[in-house]
XYZ file of C-alpha atoms in Angstrom:
253
model
C -120.362 -37.546 18.997
C -118.505 -40.096 16.781
C -121.053 -42.781 16.540
C -124.192 -42.844 14.186
C -125.891 -45.305 16.296
C -128.777 -43.675 18.176
C -130.615 -46.587 19.750
C -131.136 -44.851 23.098
C -132.975 -41.799 21.564
C -135.579 -40.182 23.871
C -134.436 -42.444 26.867
C -133.815 -40.817 30.078
C -130.753 -42.245 31.871
C -129.433 -41.640 35.334
C -125.671 -42.254 36.027
C -124.595 -42.052 39.577
C -120.853 -40.983 40.379
C -120.462 -39.691 36.895
C -118.269 -36.566 37.374
C -115.277 -38.335 36.520
C -113.805 -41.644 35.773
C -115.882 -44.598 34.620
C -118.956 -42.943 35.336
C -118.139 -39.815 33.030
C -117.193 -42.321 30.350
C -120.497 -44.269 30.672
C -122.651 -41.102 30.431
C -120.873 -39.819 27.462
C -121.348 -43.282 25.505
C -124.933 -43.227 26.517
C -125.628 -39.696 25.409
C -123.638 -40.585 22.280
C -126.493 -43.262 21.636
C -129.034 -40.737 22.157
C -130.009 -40.784 25.744
C -130.903 -37.663 27.869
C -128.241 -38.355 30.593
C -128.754 -37.005 34.110
C -125.198 -36.933 35.649
C -124.888 -37.350 39.293
C -122.020 -36.592 41.835
C -121.755 -35.847 45.478
C -120.975 -32.215 44.601
C -122.529 -30.304 41.609
C -119.231 -29.013 39.985
C -117.835 -32.231 38.658
C -121.254 -33.147 37.470
C -121.739 -29.750 35.633
C -118.241 -30.224 34.238
C -119.324 -33.704 32.706
C -122.323 -32.059 31.294
C -120.563 -29.306 29.692
C -118.274 -31.973 27.994
C -121.352 -34.029 26.842
C -123.377 -31.065 25.398
C -120.006 -29.902 23.908
C -120.045 -33.329 21.888
C -123.803 -32.753 20.958
C -125.291 -34.920 23.601
C -128.212 -34.089 25.981
C -127.244 -34.087 29.655
C -128.270 -32.409 33.161
C -126.459 -32.426 36.520
C -127.703 -33.114 39.778
C -125.853 -33.588 43.245
C -126.622 -36.059 45.798
C -124.918 -38.559 48.191
C -126.084 -42.141 47.035
C -125.295 -43.352 50.504
C -128.142 -41.021 52.154
C -131.437 -42.517 51.563
C -133.427 -39.104 52.086
C -131.064 -37.346 49.555
C -131.611 -40.067 46.972
C -135.379 -40.163 47.374
C -135.600 -36.348 47.087
C -133.268 -36.458 44.179
C -135.271 -39.086 42.108
C -138.560 -37.407 43.139
C -137.286 -34.262 41.372
C -136.058 -36.266 38.483
C -139.344 -37.980 37.888
C -141.198 -34.834 38.357
C -139.233 -33.004 35.672
C -138.792 -36.174 33.177
C -141.785 -38.267 33.987
C -139.707 -41.490 34.042
C -136.469 -43.175 34.383
C -135.458 -45.717 31.561
C -131.992 -46.358 32.529
C -130.367 -46.410 35.884
C -126.483 -46.951 36.056
C -125.344 -47.390 39.709
C -121.618 -46.405 39.247
C -120.833 -44.301 42.487
C -117.932 -45.596 44.302
C -114.765 -44.895 46.229
C -111.465 -46.655 46.285
C -109.213 -47.428 49.211
C -106.167 -49.451 48.598
C -105.312 -50.680 52.220
C -104.505 -54.008 53.464
C -106.877 -55.988 55.703
C -105.263 -55.054 59.222
C -105.683 -51.393 58.238
C -109.339 -51.318 57.560
C -111.025 -49.710 60.505
C -114.862 -50.017 61.186
C -115.412 -46.536 59.753
C -113.507 -47.549 56.612
C -115.836 -50.632 56.483
C -118.980 -48.720 56.753
C -118.151 -45.914 54.347
C -117.314 -48.334 51.699
C -120.482 -50.549 51.875
C -122.629 -47.488 52.458
C -121.487 -45.953 49.185
C -121.124 -49.096 46.878
C -123.847 -51.345 48.170
C -126.299 -49.249 50.166
C -126.044 -46.602 47.436
C -126.946 -49.090 44.766
C -129.781 -50.283 46.834
C -131.250 -46.936 47.608
C -131.063 -45.824 43.727
C -132.807 -49.197 42.670
C -135.590 -48.510 45.200
C -135.903 -44.881 44.190
C -136.643 -46.007 40.338
C -138.260 -49.577 40.961
C -141.963 -48.405 41.547
C -142.070 -46.171 38.435
C -140.305 -48.820 36.279
C -142.801 -51.539 37.441
C -145.766 -49.277 36.807
C -144.456 -48.567 33.083
C -143.352 -52.470 32.731
C -140.051 -51.144 31.407
C -136.605 -50.403 32.619
C -132.911 -51.073 32.545
C -130.639 -51.136 35.603
C -126.760 -51.833 35.590
C -124.884 -52.201 38.623
C -121.163 -51.588 38.456
C -119.244 -54.241 40.418
C -115.630 -55.105 39.995
C -113.275 -57.996 39.220
C -112.529 -57.977 42.973
C -116.172 -58.861 43.711
C -115.636 -62.051 41.708
C -112.148 -63.081 42.321
C -111.198 -61.401 45.215
C -108.465 -58.708 45.290
C -104.969 -59.824 45.545
C -103.812 -56.293 46.688
C -105.982 -56.374 49.690
C -109.179 -54.182 50.042
C -111.378 -56.607 51.603
C -114.061 -53.799 52.281
C -114.213 -52.975 48.684
C -114.396 -56.625 47.527
C -117.113 -57.372 49.910
C -119.033 -54.396 48.549
C -118.628 -55.212 45.007
C -119.400 -58.836 45.778
C -122.632 -57.802 47.314
C -123.566 -55.759 44.345
C -123.463 -58.964 42.321
C -125.659 -60.528 44.722
C -128.201 -57.587 44.880
C -128.151 -57.699 40.922
C -129.277 -61.422 40.982
C -131.776 -61.085 43.722
C -133.413 -57.802 42.084
C -133.236 -59.316 38.609
C -135.429 -62.175 39.823
C -138.086 -59.962 41.314
C -138.098 -57.416 38.448
C -137.937 -59.781 35.461
C -141.787 -60.313 35.514
C -142.089 -56.441 35.098
C -139.851 -56.478 31.997
C -137.009 -54.714 33.863
C -133.765 -55.947 33.048
C -131.118 -55.865 35.977
C -127.729 -56.728 35.345
C -123.953 -55.964 36.462
C -120.545 -55.177 34.837
C -117.380 -56.322 36.629
C -114.576 -54.124 35.353
C -110.899 -55.006 35.715
C -108.469 -51.948 36.153
C -109.028 -49.033 33.997
C -107.116 -45.788 33.311
C -109.063 -43.439 35.430
C -108.361 -41.014 38.417
C -108.894 -44.018 40.857
C -105.821 -46.044 39.338
C -103.737 -42.774 39.458
C -104.013 -43.164 43.243
C -101.996 -46.396 43.076
C -98.416 -46.624 43.578
C -96.354 -47.380 40.351
C -95.155 -50.742 41.669
C -98.818 -51.723 42.601
C -99.932 -50.526 39.169
C -97.179 -52.579 37.311
C -97.829 -55.692 39.426
C -101.497 -55.350 38.375
C -100.890 -54.900 34.751
C -98.655 -57.831 34.556
C -101.598 -59.995 35.643
C -103.817 -58.696 32.588
C -103.507 -61.029 29.615
C -104.376 -57.957 27.329
C -101.147 -56.437 28.617
C -102.780 -52.927 29.262
C -105.315 -51.069 31.444
C -108.648 -50.694 30.129
C -109.966 -47.502 28.387
C -112.984 -46.109 30.044
C -115.055 -45.922 26.925
C -114.880 -49.677 26.894
C -117.104 -49.849 29.936
C -119.375 -47.384 28.511
C -119.853 -49.533 25.414
C -120.603 -52.534 27.625
C -123.063 -50.685 29.450
C -124.810 -49.291 26.382
C -125.270 -53.016 25.169
C -126.798 -54.003 28.381
C -129.404 -51.001 28.269
C -130.175 -51.949 24.554
C -132.822 -53.697 22.958
C -130.028 -56.346 22.041
C -129.811 -57.327 25.495
C -133.652 -57.656 26.150
C -133.471 -61.376 27.315
C -130.354 -60.935 29.595
C -131.410 -60.839 33.470
C -129.096 -60.962 36.580
C -125.815 -61.363 34.703
C -122.579 -59.731 35.581
C -120.409 -59.197 32.465
C -116.750 -59.353 33.020
C -114.855 -56.393 31.234
C -111.210 -56.960 32.618
C -108.752 -57.662 29.537
C -108.815 -61.497 30.579
C -107.748 -60.955 33.922
C -110.385 -63.180 35.422
C -112.447 -65.541 33.410
C -115.757 -67.197 34.551
């Protein structure tokens, strides 16, 4: 671990979809700041790989496998987490998929799967931790949206854009409900980052996208991790229902 900041010491954090990409970076930064991070993925192997990396860097982490789109799996998983750790201080709803297709190629099945994982998945996990956070009058939830949810996506991907816009709406609504219980609910809208997801883009598509980023580069995954770490820290205790853009200037509110 490279940071001396330990403001999240003794916190229990769950990061969904953290076996790779932005989720893994988020989990690593939270562990660096002192949290015990529970790394989720749909299968156990990538989650365990992320845990091994975090532990190798001196952090605390454990792995758990469940599909965020499956309500019964989520309920069972968080039941185990709460039984073992007693609480969840931090929830990061990051699990997601990409599917770079134009509107005419979006089938009903593609639409349903996209919304099930991104939007329903975030809802499921929020529902699973809310009662315990309310009882303790403490909690931090960060939902990972996208610049596409604010701007639309010039590539296409209407199903992805709709899901990410829905996450922003969910964040605002839940923040209004949860604020009286001292639970901070916020979102982050990343732009394009150097992850496995962007590796699926064609070279032309990636070049076109980078040309629209004033910073002139893809984001580094740890930059999202640091933004998340801010929103779950005491420094953000008076921030509710906001969506923080981290996109190299590609979209400015």
